[in-house]
Amino acid sequence: GEDAKGFKPTRIHTIKNINQANSTIALKEYQQEPSKAEDLAKIPLLRKSDIPKSLKKPSFIKWNVDSDTAYWNKLFSGGIVYTNILFDLSGLSDRHLQYIPLLSAVFEEVGLPGMPYYEVASRMDILAGIWFMTTFHSTTEDAKTIKRFMVCFASLEDKTRCAAEFFSKILKEGLVGDIERLKTIITSFRNDFKEMVLDYGNKLARTSAASGFTEGGRLDALWNGLPQLMFIQSIDVNDKKQMRQVADELLALQNYILGQTKIIDVIADSKWNAKSYVDYIETLFPKASKKISSHRDSFVEGLSAECFSTAAMVNYNSLVFKVPDSKTDMVAESALANILSTGYLWEKVRMEGGAYGAGASVMVPEKLFSFTSYRDPSVERTYQTYKKALEEIAENGISEDVLEKTVITMAGESIKPLSPGHLG
């Protein structure tokens, strides 16, 4: 109406901003207000008495086949056989190891003589419901680092031998040196890895932070962290000379890997003849004295504070440090990580700090404790919160009620149902 003719639009914006400010203040006050004890008491809870006292472990047998090791996990698998073949990479230097993730990606999309890559993929989908190639590493209790190239597939019992034979054909005859095909795979692999920075930036940050403590941590970064991204970005697919060098490296690794010792892991029903199947796999991968002029890199601990810039408007923060070298302490550290993740960090970093996620975790083999935040608008404030979280626990301790809930949560993770493939 006429009364509104002289009303300035800027006043509307001013009123809106005041309302927003009041809402923000009210939200922060609500977030900082502790929940009432009577409200918390209404939530139904399990007790430690409800937790099973022991875990049923799957039975398996182990035997040696020449210099290889075989495992047969006897599980009801509904007529499906899960096969994992792990080739040893312990003789390779870091320079060669950095190519293994790319080689894994190439094997998954490679062609064969007389058979283009899409026909290879279609054939594998017919023979196996699940199949992939990947890297595998772990740290043993005596601090040795295991490095493997891993082939995994699951197939029906009557197709298992055919699947194993076709997989061996891919590994032995796959055209990993096809430069035109290699260009497409490298470009796709690079783009997928770049997307990981935004989708899994907290994991990349933790990997980088942990890489200076152990050889296993360094290898994890080399394969799954920012060093791998930098390596794959350094390859110019339009540089013919560089692409020839990459193809030659992959061909050399293809020949080298197949000649190394293996671990063969089979998950199948106890009535199925796994030993005969393992013997058949051995005939598909005869050992040969393939060598690469290489040397093992010795690990030297190097700790530092690092910052990597991205195109994101948010941050991924991680802080990693050593914990006492004791199995009992590792259990306690795992409980502490759970308590901090569901309590202090959730409230201070996520709810008050505005991050999409925050948590603590324990890297058990490496004996490391980590803090991470996900899509976090803050940097310095978050690192201060990590420190304050530990100070809060050190000063006030942990109540019996909170500890009991934590034990129940951790036990639930251990007893949740798993598929035969994961359980084996």
Short mmCIF file of C-alpha atoms in Angstrom, two decimals:
data_model
loop_
_atom_site.label_atom_id
_atom_site.label_comp_id
_atom_site.label_asym_id
_atom_site.label_seq_id
_atom_site.Cartn_x
_atom_site.Cartn_y
_atom_site.Cartn_z
CA GLY A 1 0.00 0.00 0.00
CA GLU A 2 0.91 3.66 0.07
CA ASP A 3 2.43 3.38 3.55
CA ALA A 4 5.18 1.19 2.14
CA LYS A 5 6.25 3.49 -0.70
CA GLY A 6 8.99 5.14 1.26
CA PHE A 7 10.30 1.93 2.83
CA LYS A 8 13.91 1.28 1.81
CA PRO A 9 14.85 -2.29 0.82
CA THR A 10 18.07 -1.98 2.83
CA ARG A 11 16.00 -1.93 6.04
CA ILE A 12 14.55 -5.33 5.11
CA HIS A 13 18.06 -6.72 4.79
CA THR A 14 19.02 -5.19 8.13
CA ILE A 15 16.07 -6.85 9.87
CA LYS A 16 16.95 -10.16 8.20
CA ASN A 17 20.56 -9.96 9.37
CA ILE A 18 19.50 -9.20 12.94
CA ASN A 19 17.22 -12.23 12.92
CA GLN A 20 20.03 -14.37 11.57
CA ALA A 21 22.40 -13.13 14.25
CA ASN A 22 19.86 -13.85 16.99
CA SER A 23 19.27 -17.32 15.55
CA THR A 24 23.02 -18.00 15.50
CA ILE A 25 23.39 -16.91 19.13
CA ALA A 26 20.42 -19.05 20.16
CA LEU A 27 21.85 -22.04 18.26
CA LYS A 28 25.25 -21.72 19.94
CA GLU A 29 23.62 -21.44 23.37
CA TYR A 30 21.55 -24.55 22.63
CA GLN A 31 24.65 -26.46 21.42
CA GLN A 32 26.60 -25.57 24.57
CA GLU A 33 23.77 -26.46 26.93
CA PRO A 34 24.34 -29.97 28.36
CA SER A 35 21.58 -32.54 27.92
CA LYS A 36 19.43 -33.14 30.98
CA ALA A 37 20.17 -36.29 32.93
CA GLU A 38 16.51 -37.33 32.91
CA ASP A 39 16.43 -37.04 29.11
CA LEU A 40 19.56 -39.14 28.69
CA ALA A 41 18.15 -41.76 31.06
CA LYS A 42 15.24 -42.35 28.67
CA ILE A 43 17.56 -43.78 25.98
CA PRO A 44 17.53 -47.62 26.10
CA LEU A 45 20.98 -49.09 26.70
CA LEU A 46 22.79 -52.42 26.57
CA ARG A 47 25.03 -53.48 29.44
CA LYS A 48 28.38 -55.26 29.47
CA SER A 49 26.59 -58.34 30.71
CA ASP A 50 24.87 -58.50 27.30
CA ILE A 51 28.18 -58.86 25.45
CA PRO A 52 29.29 -62.39 24.43
CA LYS A 53 32.39 -63.45 26.34
CA SER A 54 34.12 -65.00 23.34
CA LEU A 55 34.21 -64.68 19.57
CA LYS A 56 33.77 -67.64 17.24
CA LYS A 57 36.73 -67.72 14.89
CA PRO A 58 36.53 -69.37 11.47
CA SER A 59 38.59 -72.54 11.09
CA PHE A 60 41.26 -72.76 8.42
CA ILE A 61 44.12 -74.98 7.38
CA LYS A 62 47.53 -73.87 6.14
CA TRP A 63 50.05 -75.67 4.01
CA ASN A 64 53.10 -74.91 1.88
CA VAL A 65 53.22 -75.41 -1.87
CA ASP A 66 56.90 -75.22 -2.83
CA SER A 67 57.90 -71.73 -1.64
CA ASP A 68 54.32 -70.47 -1.61
CA THR A 69 51.84 -70.51 1.29
CA ALA A 70 48.19 -71.54 0.99
CA TYR A 71 45.26 -70.96 3.34
CA TRP A 72 41.85 -72.59 3.18
CA ASN A 73 39.17 -70.87 5.25
CA LYS A 74 36.42 -73.42 5.78
CA LEU A 75 33.19 -71.43 5.79
CA PHE A 76 29.69 -71.95 4.50
CA SER A 77 29.75 -69.78 1.38
CA GLY A 78 26.62 -70.87 -0.49
CA GLY A 79 28.49 -72.39 -3.43
CA ILE A 80 30.73 -69.33 -3.92
CA VAL A 81 34.53 -69.58 -3.80
CA TYR A 82 36.52 -66.48 -2.78
CA THR A 83 40.09 -66.45 -4.09
CA ASN A 84 42.86 -64.04 -3.06
CA ILE A 85 46.35 -64.31 -4.56
CA LEU A 86 49.04 -62.06 -3.11
CA PHE A 87 52.39 -61.61 -4.89
CA ASP A 88 55.45 -60.49 -2.90
CA LEU A 89 56.86 -57.01 -3.64
CA SER A 90 59.49 -56.83 -0.91
CA GLY A 91 62.38 -56.64 -3.40
CA LEU A 92 61.25 -53.42 -5.05
CA SER A 93 62.48 -49.89 -4.40
CA ASP A 94 60.19 -46.92 -3.83
CA ARG A 95 60.73 -45.85 -7.45
CA HIS A 96 59.17 -49.10 -8.69
CA LEU A 97 56.61 -49.39 -5.90
CA GLN A 98 55.00 -46.08 -6.88
CA TYR A 99 53.94 -47.70 -10.19
CA ILE A 100 52.01 -50.58 -8.54
CA PRO A 101 48.68 -48.70 -8.02
CA LEU A 102 48.77 -47.66 -11.69
CA LEU A 103 49.61 -51.22 -12.76
CA SER A 104 46.63 -52.47 -10.72
CA ALA A 105 44.36 -50.01 -12.52
CA VAL A 106 45.78 -51.03 -15.90
CA PHE A 107 45.22 -54.73 -15.21
CA GLU A 108 41.55 -54.02 -14.46
CA GLU A 109 41.03 -52.34 -17.85
CA VAL A 110 43.60 -54.05 -20.05
CA GLY A 111 43.11 -55.78 -23.38
CA LEU A 112 44.51 -59.14 -24.51
CA PRO A 113 45.99 -60.18 -27.86
CA GLY A 114 42.98 -60.48 -30.16
CA MET A 115 40.54 -59.33 -27.44
CA PRO A 116 39.82 -55.62 -26.71
CA TYR A 117 39.57 -54.42 -23.11
CA TYR A 118 35.76 -54.23 -23.04
CA GLU A 119 35.47 -57.87 -24.09
CA VAL A 120 37.97 -58.82 -21.38
CA ALA A 121 35.90 -56.99 -18.76
CA SER A 122 32.69 -58.60 -20.02
CA ARG A 123 34.26 -62.06 -19.87
CA MET A 124 35.40 -61.51 -16.29
CA ASP A 125 31.94 -60.32 -15.26
CA ILE A 126 30.56 -63.62 -16.58
CA LEU A 127 33.13 -65.70 -14.71
CA ALA A 128 33.27 -63.76 -11.43
CA GLY A 129 30.70 -61.72 -9.52
CA ILE A 130 33.43 -59.74 -7.74
CA TRP A 131 36.93 -59.13 -9.09
CA PHE A 132 39.64 -56.53 -8.64
CA MET A 133 43.39 -55.99 -8.37
CA THR A 134 44.90 -53.81 -5.68
CA THR A 135 47.86 -53.13 -3.42
CA PHE A 136 48.16 -54.61 0.06
CA HIS A 137 50.47 -53.71 2.92
CA SER A 138 50.59 -54.37 6.63
CA THR A 139 52.96 -54.09 9.55
CA THR A 140 53.74 -57.21 11.59
CA GLU A 141 54.21 -57.31 15.35
CA ASP A 142 57.99 -57.26 14.89
CA ALA A 143 57.65 -54.05 12.81
CA LYS A 144 58.30 -55.67 9.42
CA THR A 145 56.36 -54.24 6.49
CA ILE A 146 54.57 -56.64 4.15
CA LYS A 147 54.18 -55.41 0.56
CA ARG A 148 51.92 -57.30 -1.86
CA PHE A 149 50.16 -57.04 -5.19
CA MET A 150 46.74 -58.60 -4.65
CA VAL A 151 44.31 -60.30 -7.06
CA CYS A 152 40.82 -61.03 -5.73
CA PHE A 153 37.77 -62.67 -7.27
CA ALA A 154 34.66 -64.54 -6.19
CA SER A 155 32.96 -67.05 -8.45
CA LEU A 156 30.58 -70.00 -8.41
CA GLU A 157 32.25 -73.34 -7.74
CA ASP A 158 31.79 -74.60 -11.30
CA LYS A 159 33.34 -71.42 -12.77
CA THR A 160 36.22 -70.97 -10.33
CA ARG A 161 38.90 -72.73 -12.37
CA CYS A 162 37.88 -70.93 -15.54
CA ALA A 163 38.03 -67.61 -13.68
CA ALA A 164 41.49 -68.40 -12.28
CA GLU A 165 42.74 -69.38 -15.73
CA PHE A 166 41.39 -66.20 -17.34
CA PHE A 167 42.87 -64.06 -14.56
CA SER A 168 46.28 -65.65 -15.08
CA LYS A 169 45.93 -64.82 -18.78
CA ILE A 170 45.24 -61.17 -17.94
CA LEU A 171 48.26 -60.98 -15.65
CA LYS A 172 50.61 -62.79 -18.04
CA GLU A 173 49.41 -61.52 -21.43
CA GLY A 174 47.63 -58.26 -20.61
CA LEU A 175 48.74 -55.49 -23.00
CA VAL A 176 50.00 -53.14 -20.30
CA GLY A 177 52.38 -51.54 -22.82
CA ASP A 178 49.58 -50.38 -25.16
CA ILE A 179 50.31 -46.65 -25.05
CA GLU A 180 47.03 -45.44 -26.54
CA ARG A 181 45.04 -47.47 -24.02
CA LEU A 182 47.45 -46.41 -21.29
CA LYS A 183 46.74 -42.73 -21.95
CA THR A 184 43.03 -43.23 -21.26
CA ILE A 185 43.65 -45.27 -18.10
CA ILE A 186 46.15 -42.78 -16.67
CA THR A 187 43.80 -39.85 -17.31
CA SER A 188 40.89 -41.66 -15.64
CA PHE A 189 43.09 -42.81 -12.73
CA ARG A 190 44.34 -39.25 -12.21
CA ASN A 191 40.83 -37.77 -12.23
CA ASP A 192 39.57 -40.38 -9.75
CA PHE A 193 42.49 -39.62 -7.45
CA LYS A 194 41.91 -35.86 -7.64
CA GLU A 195 38.28 -36.40 -6.64
CA MET A 196 39.52 -38.27 -3.57
CA VAL A 197 41.08 -35.05 -2.27
CA LEU A 198 37.63 -33.53 -1.79
CA ASP A 199 35.77 -36.72 -0.88
CA TYR A 200 38.39 -38.29 1.41
CA GLY A 201 40.66 -35.39 2.29
CA ASN A 202 40.70 -36.36 5.98
CA LYS A 203 42.17 -39.77 5.11
CA LEU A 204 44.77 -38.21 2.82
CA ALA A 205 45.75 -35.78 5.57
CA ARG A 206 46.08 -38.62 8.08
CA THR A 207 48.14 -40.68 5.63
CA SER A 208 50.53 -37.77 5.12
CA ALA A 209 50.81 -37.12 8.85
CA ALA A 210 51.55 -40.79 9.57
CA SER A 211 54.08 -41.29 6.79
CA GLY A 212 57.05 -40.05 8.81
CA PHE A 213 56.78 -42.62 11.62
CA THR A 214 57.12 -46.06 10.02
CA GLU A 215 58.02 -47.76 6.75
CA GLY A 216 54.43 -48.96 6.51
CA GLY A 217 53.22 -45.37 6.85
CA ARG A 218 55.58 -44.23 4.13
CA LEU A 219 54.36 -47.03 1.84
CA ASP A 220 50.72 -46.14 2.53
CA ALA A 221 51.42 -42.56 1.44
CA LEU A 222 53.36 -43.74 -1.61
CA TRP A 223 50.42 -45.89 -2.75
CA ASN A 224 47.33 -44.14 -1.37
CA GLY A 225 48.39 -40.63 -0.41
CA LEU A 226 49.48 -37.32 -1.86
CA PRO A 227 52.85 -38.69 -3.15
CA GLN A 228 50.87 -41.04 -5.43
CA LEU A 229 48.74 -38.13 -6.66
CA MET A 230 51.86 -36.06 -7.36
CA PHE A 231 53.45 -38.99 -9.20
CA ILE A 232 50.43 -39.62 -11.42
CA GLN A 233 50.08 -35.88 -12.12
CA SER A 234 53.72 -35.77 -13.25
CA ILE A 235 52.95 -38.08 -16.20
CA ASP A 236 52.27 -36.14 -19.38
CA VAL A 237 50.14 -38.43 -21.55
CA ASN A 238 51.00 -36.30 -24.62
CA ASP A 239 54.75 -36.77 -24.14
CA LYS A 240 55.61 -39.78 -26.35
CA LYS A 241 59.02 -40.34 -24.75
CA GLN A 242 57.65 -40.28 -21.20
CA MET A 243 54.75 -42.56 -22.11
CA ARG A 244 57.18 -45.07 -23.61
CA GLN A 245 59.16 -45.01 -20.36
CA VAL A 246 55.99 -45.58 -18.31
CA ALA A 247 54.95 -48.47 -20.57
CA ASP A 248 58.41 -50.06 -20.24
CA GLU A 249 58.25 -49.78 -16.43
CA LEU A 250 54.84 -51.46 -16.34
CA LEU A 251 55.98 -54.26 -18.64
CA ALA A 252 59.03 -54.91 -16.46
CA LEU A 253 56.88 -54.99 -13.32
CA GLN A 254 54.36 -57.30 -14.99
CA ASN A 255 57.09 -59.85 -15.66
CA TYR A 256 58.71 -59.38 -12.26
CA ILE A 257 55.60 -59.79 -10.11
CA LEU A 258 54.48 -63.07 -11.66
CA GLY A 259 57.81 -64.67 -10.78
CA GLN A 260 57.61 -63.87 -7.05
CA THR A 261 56.44 -66.04 -4.16
CA LYS A 262 52.72 -66.03 -3.44
CA ILE A 263 50.15 -66.40 -0.72
CA ILE A 264 47.01 -68.16 -1.97
CA ASP A 265 43.95 -67.68 0.21
CA VAL A 266 40.75 -69.61 -0.55
CA ILE A 267 37.43 -69.23 1.26
CA ALA A 268 35.06 -72.10 0.46
CA ASP A 269 32.84 -74.83 1.94
CA SER A 270 34.63 -77.61 3.78
CA LYS A 271 33.25 -80.14 1.26
CA TRP A 272 34.91 -78.39 -1.66
CA ASN A 273 38.34 -79.65 -2.80
CA ALA A 274 40.40 -76.54 -2.10
CA LYS A 275 43.75 -78.35 -2.18
CA SER A 276 43.18 -79.50 -5.75
CA TYR A 277 42.20 -75.95 -6.69
CA VAL A 278 45.35 -74.48 -5.13
CA ASP A 279 47.50 -76.99 -7.02
CA TYR A 280 45.77 -75.86 -10.21
CA ILE A 281 46.54 -72.20 -9.44
CA GLU A 282 50.20 -73.14 -9.01
CA THR A 283 50.29 -74.49 -12.57
CA LEU A 284 48.94 -71.17 -13.85
CA PHE A 285 51.71 -69.08 -12.29
CA PRO A 286 55.02 -70.93 -12.70
CA LYS A 287 57.89 -69.12 -11.03
CA ALA A 288 60.59 -67.61 -13.18
CA SER A 289 63.75 -65.73 -12.30
CA LYS A 290 62.50 -62.33 -13.47
CA LYS A 291 64.57 -59.53 -11.98
CA ILE A 292 64.46 -55.76 -11.86
CA SER A 293 67.60 -53.79 -11.18
CA SER A 294 66.48 -52.44 -7.84
CA HIS A 295 67.34 -51.89 -4.22
CA ARG A 296 65.26 -51.60 -1.10
CA ASP A 297 64.98 -48.12 0.38
CA SER A 298 65.83 -47.93 4.06
CA PHE A 299 63.30 -46.01 6.14
CA VAL A 300 64.44 -42.99 8.12
CA GLU A 301 61.95 -41.38 10.49
CA GLY A 302 61.19 -37.82 9.53
CA LEU A 303 58.54 -35.76 11.31
CA SER A 304 57.25 -32.41 10.17
CA ALA A 305 54.25 -30.12 9.89
CA GLU A 306 52.92 -29.91 6.35
CA CYS A 307 50.23 -27.98 4.52
CA PHE A 308 48.93 -28.78 1.04
CA SER A 309 46.68 -26.30 -0.75
CA THR A 310 43.64 -27.35 -2.81
CA ALA A 311 40.82 -25.66 -4.69
CA ALA A 312 38.41 -26.44 -1.83
CA MET A 313 36.98 -23.73 0.40
CA VAL A 314 37.26 -26.06 3.41
CA ASN A 315 40.08 -27.87 5.18
CA TYR A 316 41.04 -31.40 6.20
CA ASN A 317 43.15 -31.39 9.35
CA SER A 318 45.03 -34.30 10.89
CA LEU A 319 47.36 -34.73 13.84
CA VAL A 320 49.17 -38.06 14.36
CA PHE A 321 51.50 -39.19 17.14
CA LYS A 322 52.96 -42.35 18.64
CA VAL A 323 51.36 -44.28 21.49
CA PRO A 324 52.98 -46.73 23.96
CA ASP A 325 54.18 -50.00 22.46
CA SER A 326 51.83 -52.35 24.29
CA LYS A 327 48.80 -54.43 23.26
CA THR A 328 46.97 -53.40 26.44
CA ASP A 329 47.69 -49.75 25.78
CA MET A 330 46.45 -50.09 22.22
CA VAL A 331 43.10 -51.33 23.52
CA ALA A 332 42.92 -48.35 25.87
CA GLU A 333 43.88 -45.96 23.06
CA SER A 334 41.14 -47.44 20.86
CA ALA A 335 38.59 -46.84 23.63
CA LEU A 336 39.85 -43.28 24.07
CA ALA A 337 39.52 -42.63 20.33
CA ASN A 338 35.91 -43.82 20.40
CA ILE A 339 35.09 -41.63 23.41
CA LEU A 340 36.62 -38.53 21.84
CA SER A 341 34.97 -39.14 18.46
CA THR A 342 31.47 -39.49 19.87
CA GLY A 343 31.87 -36.82 22.53
CA TYR A 344 34.26 -33.89 22.71
CA LEU A 345 35.32 -33.78 19.04
CA TRP A 346 31.77 -34.19 17.81
CA GLU A 347 30.61 -31.28 19.96
CA LYS A 348 33.56 -28.90 19.54
CA VAL A 349 34.74 -29.51 15.96
CA ARG A 350 31.52 -30.54 14.24
CA MET A 351 28.65 -28.88 16.09
CA GLU A 352 30.38 -25.69 17.27
CA GLY A 353 33.19 -25.51 14.71
CA GLY A 354 30.99 -26.22 11.70
CA ALA A 355 33.03 -29.10 10.25
CA TYR A 356 31.16 -31.88 8.43
CA GLY A 357 32.96 -34.47 10.50
CA ALA A 358 35.63 -35.03 13.15
CA GLY A 359 37.09 -38.01 14.92
CA ALA A 360 39.97 -39.88 16.47
CA SER A 361 41.26 -43.33 15.58
CA VAL A 362 44.08 -45.75 16.29
CA MET A 363 46.34 -47.19 13.60
CA VAL A 364 47.03 -50.41 15.46
CA PRO A 365 49.83 -52.05 13.41
CA GLU A 366 51.81 -48.80 13.30
CA LYS A 367 50.94 -47.96 16.96
CA LEU A 368 49.78 -44.47 16.07
CA PHE A 369 46.92 -42.29 17.33
CA SER A 370 45.27 -39.81 14.97
CA PHE A 371 42.87 -36.87 14.99
CA THR A 372 41.08 -35.81 11.80
CA SER A 373 38.49 -33.29 10.69
CA TYR A 374 36.44 -33.37 7.48
CA ARG A 375 35.36 -30.36 5.42
CA ASP A 376 36.36 -28.06 8.21
CA PRO A 377 36.14 -24.24 7.94
CA SER A 378 38.88 -23.90 10.57
CA VAL A 379 42.55 -24.83 10.85
CA GLU A 380 44.20 -23.35 13.94
CA ARG A 381 41.06 -23.63 16.06
CA THR A 382 40.74 -27.34 15.25
CA TYR A 383 44.34 -28.13 16.23
CA GLN A 384 43.79 -26.29 19.51
CA THR A 385 40.67 -28.42 20.04
CA TYR A 386 42.68 -31.62 19.52
CA LYS A 387 45.00 -30.55 22.32
CA LYS A 388 42.14 -29.45 24.59
CA ALA A 389 40.38 -32.78 24.05
CA LEU A 390 43.31 -34.66 25.57
CA GLU A 391 43.69 -32.08 28.36
CA GLU A 392 39.99 -32.46 29.20
CA ILE A 393 40.32 -36.26 29.55
CA ALA A 394 43.58 -35.98 31.49
CA GLU A 395 42.06 -33.53 33.97
CA ASN A 396 38.58 -34.98 34.43
CA GLY A 397 39.01 -38.65 33.58
CA ILE A 398 36.28 -40.87 32.13
CA SER A 399 33.14 -41.92 33.98
CA GLU A 400 32.27 -45.60 34.38
CA ASP A 401 29.02 -45.02 32.49
CA VAL A 402 30.81 -43.56 29.45
CA LEU A 403 33.43 -46.30 29.51
CA GLU A 404 30.79 -49.03 29.63
CA LYS A 405 28.97 -47.54 26.62
CA THR A 406 32.29 -47.40 24.77
CA VAL A 407 33.13 -51.04 25.49
CA ILE A 408 29.69 -52.09 24.24
CA THR A 409 30.13 -50.04 21.04
CA MET A 410 33.57 -51.52 20.35
CA ALA A 411 32.33 -55.04 21.05
CA GLY A 412 29.48 -54.48 18.62
CA GLU A 413 31.97 -53.70 15.88
CA SER A 414 33.75 -57.01 16.57
CA ILE A 415 30.67 -59.25 16.56
CA LYS A 416 28.69 -57.75 13.69
CA PRO A 417 27.83 -60.28 10.95
CA LEU A 418 30.26 -60.47 8.03
CA SER A 419 30.05 -62.03 4.60
CA PRO A 420 32.13 -65.20 4.07
CA GLY A 421 34.60 -63.21 1.97
CA HIS A 422 35.23 -60.64 4.70
CA LEU A 423 35.14 -63.14 7.54
CA GLY A 424 37.69 -65.38 5.86
#
